[in-house]
Short mmCIF file of N, CA, C and O and ligand atoms in Angstrom, two decimals:
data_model
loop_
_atom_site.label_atom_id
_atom_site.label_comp_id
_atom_site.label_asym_id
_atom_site.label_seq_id
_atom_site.Cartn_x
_atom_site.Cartn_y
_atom_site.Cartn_z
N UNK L 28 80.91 -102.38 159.69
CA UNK L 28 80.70 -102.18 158.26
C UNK L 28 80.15 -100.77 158.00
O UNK L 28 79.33 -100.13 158.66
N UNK L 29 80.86 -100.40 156.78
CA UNK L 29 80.58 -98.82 157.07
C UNK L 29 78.88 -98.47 156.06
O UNK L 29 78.76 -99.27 155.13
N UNK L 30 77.86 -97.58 156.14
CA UNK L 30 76.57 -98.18 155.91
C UNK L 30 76.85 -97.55 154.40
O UNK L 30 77.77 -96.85 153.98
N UNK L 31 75.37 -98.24 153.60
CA UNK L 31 75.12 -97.87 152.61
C UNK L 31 74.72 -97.00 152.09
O UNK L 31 73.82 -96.37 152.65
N UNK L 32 75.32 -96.50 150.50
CA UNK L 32 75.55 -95.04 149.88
C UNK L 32 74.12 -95.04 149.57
O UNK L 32 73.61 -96.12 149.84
N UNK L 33 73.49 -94.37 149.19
CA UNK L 33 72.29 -94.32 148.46
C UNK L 33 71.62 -94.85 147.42
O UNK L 33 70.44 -95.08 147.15
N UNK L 34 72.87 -95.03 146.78
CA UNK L 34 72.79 -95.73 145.05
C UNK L 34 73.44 -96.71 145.58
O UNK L 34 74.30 -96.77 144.70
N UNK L 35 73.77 -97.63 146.40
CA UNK L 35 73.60 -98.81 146.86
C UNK L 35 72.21 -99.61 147.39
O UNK L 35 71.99 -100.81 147.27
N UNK L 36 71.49 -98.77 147.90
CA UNK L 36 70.33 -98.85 148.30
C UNK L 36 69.28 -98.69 147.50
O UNK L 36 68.14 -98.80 147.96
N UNK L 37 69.52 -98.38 145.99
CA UNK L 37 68.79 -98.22 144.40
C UNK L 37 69.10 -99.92 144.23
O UNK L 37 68.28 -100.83 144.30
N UNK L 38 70.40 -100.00 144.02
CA UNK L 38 70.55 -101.18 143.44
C UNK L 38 70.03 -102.31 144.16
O UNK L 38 69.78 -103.35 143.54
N UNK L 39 69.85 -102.25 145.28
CA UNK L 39 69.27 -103.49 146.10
C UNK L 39 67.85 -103.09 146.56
O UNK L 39 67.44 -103.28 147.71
N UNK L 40 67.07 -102.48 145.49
CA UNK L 40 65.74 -102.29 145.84
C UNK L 40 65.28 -101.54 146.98
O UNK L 40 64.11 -101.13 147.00
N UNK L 41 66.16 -101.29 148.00
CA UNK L 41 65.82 -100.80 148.94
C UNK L 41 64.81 -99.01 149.13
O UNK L 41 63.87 -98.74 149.88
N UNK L 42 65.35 -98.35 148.36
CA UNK L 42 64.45 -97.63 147.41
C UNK L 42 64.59 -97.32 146.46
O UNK L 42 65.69 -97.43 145.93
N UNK L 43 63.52 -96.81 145.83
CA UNK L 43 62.66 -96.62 144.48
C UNK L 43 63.51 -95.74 143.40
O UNK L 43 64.10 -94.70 143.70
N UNK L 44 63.48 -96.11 142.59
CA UNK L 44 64.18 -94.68 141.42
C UNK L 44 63.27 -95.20 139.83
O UNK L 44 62.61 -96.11 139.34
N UNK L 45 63.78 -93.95 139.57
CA UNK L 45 62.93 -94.23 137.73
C UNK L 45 63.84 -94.87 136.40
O UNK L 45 64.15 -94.30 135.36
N UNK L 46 64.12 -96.26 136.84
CA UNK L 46 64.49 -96.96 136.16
C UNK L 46 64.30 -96.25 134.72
O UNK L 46 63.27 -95.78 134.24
N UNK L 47 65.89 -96.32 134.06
CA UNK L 47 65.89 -96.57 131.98
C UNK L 47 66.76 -97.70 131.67
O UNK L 47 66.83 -98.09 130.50
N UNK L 48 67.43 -98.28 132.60
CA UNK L 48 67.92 -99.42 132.02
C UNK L 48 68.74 -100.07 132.96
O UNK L 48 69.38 -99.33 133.70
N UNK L 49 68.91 -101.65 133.13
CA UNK L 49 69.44 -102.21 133.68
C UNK L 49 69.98 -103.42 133.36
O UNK L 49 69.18 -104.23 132.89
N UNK L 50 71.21 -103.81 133.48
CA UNK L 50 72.31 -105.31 133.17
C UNK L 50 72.77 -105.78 134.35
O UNK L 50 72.66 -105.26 135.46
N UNK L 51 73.46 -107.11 133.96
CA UNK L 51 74.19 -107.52 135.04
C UNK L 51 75.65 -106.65 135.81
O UNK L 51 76.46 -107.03 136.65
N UNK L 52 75.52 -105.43 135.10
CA UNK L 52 76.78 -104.59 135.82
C UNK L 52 76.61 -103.21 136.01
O UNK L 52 77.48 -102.38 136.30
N UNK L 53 75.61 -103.07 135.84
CA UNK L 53 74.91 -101.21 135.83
C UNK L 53 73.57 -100.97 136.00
O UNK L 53 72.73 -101.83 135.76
N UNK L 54 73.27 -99.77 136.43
CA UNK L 54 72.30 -99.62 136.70
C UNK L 54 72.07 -98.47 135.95
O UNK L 54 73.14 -97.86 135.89
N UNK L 55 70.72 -97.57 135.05
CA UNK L 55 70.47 -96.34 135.13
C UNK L 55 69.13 -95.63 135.33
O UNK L 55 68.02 -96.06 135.02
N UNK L 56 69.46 -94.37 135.96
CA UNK L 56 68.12 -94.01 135.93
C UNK L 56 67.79 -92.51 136.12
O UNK L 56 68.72 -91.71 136.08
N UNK L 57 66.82 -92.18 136.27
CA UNK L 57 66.67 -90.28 136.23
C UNK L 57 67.06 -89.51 137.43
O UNK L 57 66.64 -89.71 138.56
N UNK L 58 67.99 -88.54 137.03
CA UNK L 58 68.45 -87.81 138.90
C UNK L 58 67.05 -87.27 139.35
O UNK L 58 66.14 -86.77 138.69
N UNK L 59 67.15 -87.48 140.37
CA UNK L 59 66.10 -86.84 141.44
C UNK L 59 65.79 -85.06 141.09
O UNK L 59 64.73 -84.45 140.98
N UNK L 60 67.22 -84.59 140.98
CA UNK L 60 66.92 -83.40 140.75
C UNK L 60 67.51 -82.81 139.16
O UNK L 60 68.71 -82.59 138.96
N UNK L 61 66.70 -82.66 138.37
CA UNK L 61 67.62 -83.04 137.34
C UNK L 61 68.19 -81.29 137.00
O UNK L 61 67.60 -80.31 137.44
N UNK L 62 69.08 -81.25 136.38
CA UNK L 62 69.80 -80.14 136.14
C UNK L 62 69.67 -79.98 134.27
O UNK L 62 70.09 -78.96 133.72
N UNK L 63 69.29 -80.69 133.78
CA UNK L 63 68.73 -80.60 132.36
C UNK L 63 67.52 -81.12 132.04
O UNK L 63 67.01 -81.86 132.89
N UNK L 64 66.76 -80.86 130.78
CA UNK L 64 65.63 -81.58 130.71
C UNK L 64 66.01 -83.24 130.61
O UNK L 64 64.98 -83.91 130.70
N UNK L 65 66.97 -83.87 130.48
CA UNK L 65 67.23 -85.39 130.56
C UNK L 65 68.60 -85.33 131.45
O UNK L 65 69.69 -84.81 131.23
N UNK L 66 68.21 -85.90 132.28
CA UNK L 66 69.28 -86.24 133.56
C UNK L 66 69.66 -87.36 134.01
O UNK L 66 69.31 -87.59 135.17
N UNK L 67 70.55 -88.53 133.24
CA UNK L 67 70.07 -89.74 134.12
C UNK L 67 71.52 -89.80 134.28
O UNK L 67 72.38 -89.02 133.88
N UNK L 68 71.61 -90.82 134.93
CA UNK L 68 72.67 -91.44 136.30
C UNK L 68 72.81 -92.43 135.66
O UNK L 68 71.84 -92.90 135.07
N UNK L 69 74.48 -93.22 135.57
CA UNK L 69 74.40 -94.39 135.08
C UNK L 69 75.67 -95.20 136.12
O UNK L 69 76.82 -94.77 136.13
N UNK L 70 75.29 -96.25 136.84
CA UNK L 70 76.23 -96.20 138.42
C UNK L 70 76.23 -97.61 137.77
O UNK L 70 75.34 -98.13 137.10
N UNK L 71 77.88 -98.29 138.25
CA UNK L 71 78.51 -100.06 137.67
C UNK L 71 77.56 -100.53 139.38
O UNK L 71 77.37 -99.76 140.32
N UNK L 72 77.21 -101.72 139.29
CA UNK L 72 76.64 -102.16 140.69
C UNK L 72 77.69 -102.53 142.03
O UNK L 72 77.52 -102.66 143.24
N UNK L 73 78.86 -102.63 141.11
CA UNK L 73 79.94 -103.12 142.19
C UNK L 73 80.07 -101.64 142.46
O UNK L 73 80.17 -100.58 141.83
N UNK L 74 80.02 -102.07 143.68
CA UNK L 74 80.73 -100.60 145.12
C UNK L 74 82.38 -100.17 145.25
O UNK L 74 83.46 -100.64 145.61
N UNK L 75 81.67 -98.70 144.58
CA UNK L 75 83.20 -97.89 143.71
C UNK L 75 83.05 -96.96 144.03
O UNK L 75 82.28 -96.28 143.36
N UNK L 76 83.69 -96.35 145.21
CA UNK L 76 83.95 -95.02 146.10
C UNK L 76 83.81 -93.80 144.55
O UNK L 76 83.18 -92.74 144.66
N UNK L 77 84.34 -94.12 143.51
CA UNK L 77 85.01 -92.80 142.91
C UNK L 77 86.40 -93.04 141.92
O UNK L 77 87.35 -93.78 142.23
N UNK L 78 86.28 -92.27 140.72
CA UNK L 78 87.21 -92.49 140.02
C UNK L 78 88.02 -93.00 140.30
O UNK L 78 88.30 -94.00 139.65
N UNK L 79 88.88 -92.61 141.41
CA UNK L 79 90.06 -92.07 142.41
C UNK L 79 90.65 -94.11 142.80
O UNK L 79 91.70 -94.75 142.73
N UNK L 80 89.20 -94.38 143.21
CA UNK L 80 89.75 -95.85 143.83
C UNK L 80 89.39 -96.78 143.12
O UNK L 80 89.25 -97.93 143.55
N UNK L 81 89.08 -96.27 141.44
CA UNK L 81 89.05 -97.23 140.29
C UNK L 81 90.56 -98.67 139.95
O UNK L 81 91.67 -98.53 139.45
N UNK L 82 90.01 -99.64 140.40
CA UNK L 82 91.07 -101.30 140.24
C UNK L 82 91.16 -101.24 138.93
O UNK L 82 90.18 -100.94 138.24
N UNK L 83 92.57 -101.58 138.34
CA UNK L 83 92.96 -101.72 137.17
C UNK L 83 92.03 -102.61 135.88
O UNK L 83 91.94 -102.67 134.66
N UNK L 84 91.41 -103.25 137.20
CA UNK L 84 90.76 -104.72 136.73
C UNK L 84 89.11 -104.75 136.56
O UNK L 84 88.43 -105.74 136.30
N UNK L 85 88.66 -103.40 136.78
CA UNK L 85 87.87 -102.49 136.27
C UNK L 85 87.11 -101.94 135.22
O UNK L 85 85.94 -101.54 135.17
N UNK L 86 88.33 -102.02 134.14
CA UNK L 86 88.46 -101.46 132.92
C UNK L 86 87.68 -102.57 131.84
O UNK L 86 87.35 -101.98 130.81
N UNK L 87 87.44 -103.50 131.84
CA UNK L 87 86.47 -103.76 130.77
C UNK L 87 84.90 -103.45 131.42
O UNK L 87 84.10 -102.92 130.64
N UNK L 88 84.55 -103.69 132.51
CA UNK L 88 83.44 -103.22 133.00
C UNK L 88 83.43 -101.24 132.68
O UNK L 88 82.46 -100.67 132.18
N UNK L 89 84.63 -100.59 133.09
CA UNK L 89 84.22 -99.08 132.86
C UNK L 89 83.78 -98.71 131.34
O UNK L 89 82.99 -97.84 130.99
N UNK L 90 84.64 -99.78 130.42
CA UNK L 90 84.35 -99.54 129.21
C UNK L 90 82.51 -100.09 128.86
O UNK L 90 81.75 -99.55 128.05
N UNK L 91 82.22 -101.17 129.67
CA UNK L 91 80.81 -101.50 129.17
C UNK L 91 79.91 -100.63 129.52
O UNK L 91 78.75 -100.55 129.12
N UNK L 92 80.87 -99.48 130.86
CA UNK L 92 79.32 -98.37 131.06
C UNK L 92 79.39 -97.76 129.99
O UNK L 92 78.37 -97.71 129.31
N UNK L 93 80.66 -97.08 129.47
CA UNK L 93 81.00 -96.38 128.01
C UNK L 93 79.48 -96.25 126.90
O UNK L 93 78.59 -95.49 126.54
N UNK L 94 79.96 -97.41 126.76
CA UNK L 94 78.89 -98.42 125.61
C UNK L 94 77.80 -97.99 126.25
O UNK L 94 77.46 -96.83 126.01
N UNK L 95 77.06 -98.71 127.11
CA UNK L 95 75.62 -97.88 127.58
C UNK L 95 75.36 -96.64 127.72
O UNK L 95 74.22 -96.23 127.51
N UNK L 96 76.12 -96.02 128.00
CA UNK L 96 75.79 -94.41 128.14
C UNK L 96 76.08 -94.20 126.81
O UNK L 96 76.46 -93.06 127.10
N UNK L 97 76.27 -94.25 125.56
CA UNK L 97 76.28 -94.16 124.69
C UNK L 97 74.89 -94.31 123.86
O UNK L 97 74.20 -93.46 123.29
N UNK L 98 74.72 -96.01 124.01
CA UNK L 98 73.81 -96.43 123.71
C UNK L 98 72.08 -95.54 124.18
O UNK L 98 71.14 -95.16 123.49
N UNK L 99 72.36 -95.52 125.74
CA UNK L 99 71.23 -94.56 126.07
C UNK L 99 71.28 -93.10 125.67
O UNK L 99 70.35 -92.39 126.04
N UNK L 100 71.91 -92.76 125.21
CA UNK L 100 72.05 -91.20 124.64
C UNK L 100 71.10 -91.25 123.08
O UNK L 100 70.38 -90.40 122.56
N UNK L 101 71.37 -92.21 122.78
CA UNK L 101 70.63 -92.76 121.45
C UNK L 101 69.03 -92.87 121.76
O UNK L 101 68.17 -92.18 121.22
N UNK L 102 68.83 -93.91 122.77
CA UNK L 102 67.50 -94.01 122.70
C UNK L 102 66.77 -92.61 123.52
O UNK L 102 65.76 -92.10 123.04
N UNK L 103 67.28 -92.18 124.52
CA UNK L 103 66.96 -90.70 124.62
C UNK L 103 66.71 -89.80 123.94
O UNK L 103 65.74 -89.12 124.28
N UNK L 104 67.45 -89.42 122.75
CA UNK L 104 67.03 -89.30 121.70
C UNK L 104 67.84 -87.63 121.86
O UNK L 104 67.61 -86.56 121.29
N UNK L 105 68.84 -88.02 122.89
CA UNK L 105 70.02 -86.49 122.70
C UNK L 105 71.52 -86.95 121.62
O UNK L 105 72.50 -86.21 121.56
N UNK L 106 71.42 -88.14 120.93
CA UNK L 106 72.75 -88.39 120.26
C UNK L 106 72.77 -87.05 119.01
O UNK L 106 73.78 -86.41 118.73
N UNK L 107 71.91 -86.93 118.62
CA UNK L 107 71.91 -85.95 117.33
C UNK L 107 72.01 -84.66 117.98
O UNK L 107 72.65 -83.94 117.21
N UNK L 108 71.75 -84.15 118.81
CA UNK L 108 71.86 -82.69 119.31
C UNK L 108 73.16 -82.56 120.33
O UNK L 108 73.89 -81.58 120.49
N UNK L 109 73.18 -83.18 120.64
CA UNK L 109 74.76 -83.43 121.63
C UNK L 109 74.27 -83.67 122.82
O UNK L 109 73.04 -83.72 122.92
N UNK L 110 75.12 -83.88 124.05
CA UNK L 110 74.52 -84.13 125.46
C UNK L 110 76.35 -83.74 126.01
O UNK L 110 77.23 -83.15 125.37
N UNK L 111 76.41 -84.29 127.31
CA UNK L 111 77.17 -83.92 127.87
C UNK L 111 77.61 -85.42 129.21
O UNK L 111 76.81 -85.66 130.11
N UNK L 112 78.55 -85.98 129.12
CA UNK L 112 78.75 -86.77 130.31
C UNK L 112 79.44 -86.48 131.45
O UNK L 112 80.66 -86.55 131.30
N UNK L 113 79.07 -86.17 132.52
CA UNK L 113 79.55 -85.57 133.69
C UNK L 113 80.19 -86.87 135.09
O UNK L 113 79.52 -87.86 135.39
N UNK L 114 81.64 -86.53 135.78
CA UNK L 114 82.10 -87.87 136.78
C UNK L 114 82.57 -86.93 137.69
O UNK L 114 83.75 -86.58 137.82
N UNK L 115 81.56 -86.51 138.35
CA UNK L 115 82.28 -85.61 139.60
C UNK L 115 83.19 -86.94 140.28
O UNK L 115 82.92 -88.14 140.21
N UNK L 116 84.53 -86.17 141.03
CA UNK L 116 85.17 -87.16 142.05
C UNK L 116 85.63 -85.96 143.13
O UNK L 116 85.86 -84.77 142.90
N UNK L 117 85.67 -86.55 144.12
CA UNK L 117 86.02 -85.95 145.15
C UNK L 117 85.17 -84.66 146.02
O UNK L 117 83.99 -84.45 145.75
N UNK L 118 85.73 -84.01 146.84
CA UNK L 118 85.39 -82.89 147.41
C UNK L 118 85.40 -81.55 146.59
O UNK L 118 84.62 -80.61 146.43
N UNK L 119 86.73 -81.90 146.12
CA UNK L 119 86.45 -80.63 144.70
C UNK L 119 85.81 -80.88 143.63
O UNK L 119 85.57 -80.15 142.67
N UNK L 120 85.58 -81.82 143.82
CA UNK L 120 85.35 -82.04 142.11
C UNK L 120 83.74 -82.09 142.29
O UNK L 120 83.12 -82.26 141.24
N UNK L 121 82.89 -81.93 143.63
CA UNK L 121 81.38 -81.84 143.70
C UNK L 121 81.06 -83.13 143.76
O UNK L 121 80.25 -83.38 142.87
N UNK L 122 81.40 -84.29 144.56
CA UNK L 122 80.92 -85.50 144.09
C UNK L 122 80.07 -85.49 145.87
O UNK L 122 80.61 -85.29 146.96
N UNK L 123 79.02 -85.70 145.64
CA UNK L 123 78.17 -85.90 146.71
C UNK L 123 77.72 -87.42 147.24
O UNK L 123 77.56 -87.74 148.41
N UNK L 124 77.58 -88.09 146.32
CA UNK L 124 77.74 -89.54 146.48
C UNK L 124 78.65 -90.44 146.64
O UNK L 124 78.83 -90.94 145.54
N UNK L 125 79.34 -90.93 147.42
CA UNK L 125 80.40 -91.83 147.28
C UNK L 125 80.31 -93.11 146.80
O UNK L 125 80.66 -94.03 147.53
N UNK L 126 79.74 -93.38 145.29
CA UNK L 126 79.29 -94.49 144.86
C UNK L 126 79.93 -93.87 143.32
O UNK L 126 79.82 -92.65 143.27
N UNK L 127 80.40 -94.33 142.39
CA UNK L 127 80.96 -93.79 141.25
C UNK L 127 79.67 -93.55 140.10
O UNK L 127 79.00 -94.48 139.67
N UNK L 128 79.58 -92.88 139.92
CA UNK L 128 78.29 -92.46 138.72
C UNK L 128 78.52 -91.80 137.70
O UNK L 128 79.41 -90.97 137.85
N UNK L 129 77.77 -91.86 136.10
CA UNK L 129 78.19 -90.65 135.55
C UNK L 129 76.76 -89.97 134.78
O UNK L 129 76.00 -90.69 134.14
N UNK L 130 76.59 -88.92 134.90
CA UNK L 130 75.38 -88.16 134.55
C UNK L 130 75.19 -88.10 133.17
O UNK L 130 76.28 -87.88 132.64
N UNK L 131 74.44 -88.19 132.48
CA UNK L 131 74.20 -87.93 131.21
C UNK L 131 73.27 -87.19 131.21
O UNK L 131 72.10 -87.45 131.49
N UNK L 132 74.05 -85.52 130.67
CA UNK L 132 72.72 -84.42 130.64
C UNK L 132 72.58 -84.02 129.54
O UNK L 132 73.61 -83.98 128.86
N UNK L 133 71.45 -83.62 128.99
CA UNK L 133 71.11 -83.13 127.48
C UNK L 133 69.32 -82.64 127.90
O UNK L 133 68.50 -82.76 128.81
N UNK L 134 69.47 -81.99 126.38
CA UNK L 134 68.16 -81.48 126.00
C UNK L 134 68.17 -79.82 126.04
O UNK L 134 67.33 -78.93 125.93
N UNK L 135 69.38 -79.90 126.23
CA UNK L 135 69.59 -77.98 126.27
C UNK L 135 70.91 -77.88 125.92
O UNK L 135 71.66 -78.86 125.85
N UNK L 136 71.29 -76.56 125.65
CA UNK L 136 72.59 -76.32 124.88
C UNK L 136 73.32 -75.72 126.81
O UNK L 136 73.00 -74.83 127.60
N UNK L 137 74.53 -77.01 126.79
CA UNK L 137 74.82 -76.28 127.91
C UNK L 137 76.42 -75.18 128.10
O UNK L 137 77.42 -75.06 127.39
N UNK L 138 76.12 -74.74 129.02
CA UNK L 138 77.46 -73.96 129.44
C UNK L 138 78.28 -74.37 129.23
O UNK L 138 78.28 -75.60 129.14
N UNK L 139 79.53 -73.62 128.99
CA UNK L 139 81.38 -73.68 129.33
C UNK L 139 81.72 -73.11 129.59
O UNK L 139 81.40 -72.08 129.00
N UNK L 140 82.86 -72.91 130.84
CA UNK L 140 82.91 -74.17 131.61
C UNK L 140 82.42 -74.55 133.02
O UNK L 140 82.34 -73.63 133.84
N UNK L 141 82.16 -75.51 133.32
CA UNK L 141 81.10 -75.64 134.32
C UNK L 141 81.55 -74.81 135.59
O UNK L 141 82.62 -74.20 135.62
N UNK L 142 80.67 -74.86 136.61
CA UNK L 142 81.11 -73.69 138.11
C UNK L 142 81.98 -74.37 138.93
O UNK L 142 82.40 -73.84 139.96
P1 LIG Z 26 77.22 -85.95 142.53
O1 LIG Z 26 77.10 -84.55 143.05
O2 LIG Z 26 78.04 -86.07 141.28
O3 LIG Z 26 77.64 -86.93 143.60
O4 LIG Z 26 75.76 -86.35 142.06
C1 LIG Z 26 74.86 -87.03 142.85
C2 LIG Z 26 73.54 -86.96 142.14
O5 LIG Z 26 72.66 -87.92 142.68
C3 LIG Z 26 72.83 -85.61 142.23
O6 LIG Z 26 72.61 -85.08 140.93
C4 LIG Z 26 71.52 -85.93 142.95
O7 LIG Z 26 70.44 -85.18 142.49
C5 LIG Z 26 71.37 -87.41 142.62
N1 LIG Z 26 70.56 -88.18 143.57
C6 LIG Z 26 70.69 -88.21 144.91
N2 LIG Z 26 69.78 -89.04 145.45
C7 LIG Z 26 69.09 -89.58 144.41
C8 LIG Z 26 68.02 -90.51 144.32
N3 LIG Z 26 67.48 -91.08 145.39
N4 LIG Z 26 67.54 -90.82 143.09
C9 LIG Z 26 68.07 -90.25 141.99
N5 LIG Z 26 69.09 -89.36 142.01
C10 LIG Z 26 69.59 -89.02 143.21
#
């Protein structure tokens, strides 16, 4: 069995992160290193390499992260100033985790287009 991603090891308690919200299909919480003044991570709990090896059957769950990252953009309190949702995939695309995530950054006016 091949071992666990990191943000597999969030979701099963194994270690610690700074919880903002959690359901029966997602998890979110603050990046470790954040790259804006609000940085959070919002990862589905089922184990999802990456866009790339997204199941057709998927799609009402991708849409319920939709909705939450939405929703948390609100209570964050970046919906009125704008924010930015970020899905690295792959080697090019900067994805360091092999667990599917998507960043929600705000609190600063950011760049275009990214590096
Ligand atoms: P990516 O480059 O898109 O794969 O992003 C991975 C993100 O996970 C980076 O922004 C890291 O700072 C973040 N990260 C890695 N380990 C942790 C952790 N233990 N808790 C919170 N965020 C993390």
């Amino acid at each position: 069995m091949s071992e666990k991603t990191i943000f597999k090891r969030i979701i099963d308690g194994e270690i610690p992160c700074q919880k903002v919200y959690e359901d029966d299909r997602c998890l979110a919480f603050h990046d470790i290193s954040p790259q804006a003044p609000t940085h959070v991570l919002v990862i589905p709990k089922k184990e999802i390499e990456s866009v790339e090896t997204l199941d057709d059957t998927d799609a009402a769950m991708i849409g319920h992260l939709w909705l939450v990252i939405r929703n948390l953009a609100r209570e964050l309190g970046l919906a009125e100033s704008g924010y930015r949702v970020v899905v690295n995939c792959g080697a090019d695309g900067g994805q360091a985790v092999p667990h599917l995530h998507y960043h929600i950054l705000g609190g600063r006016s950011l760049s275009w287009p990214p590096g």
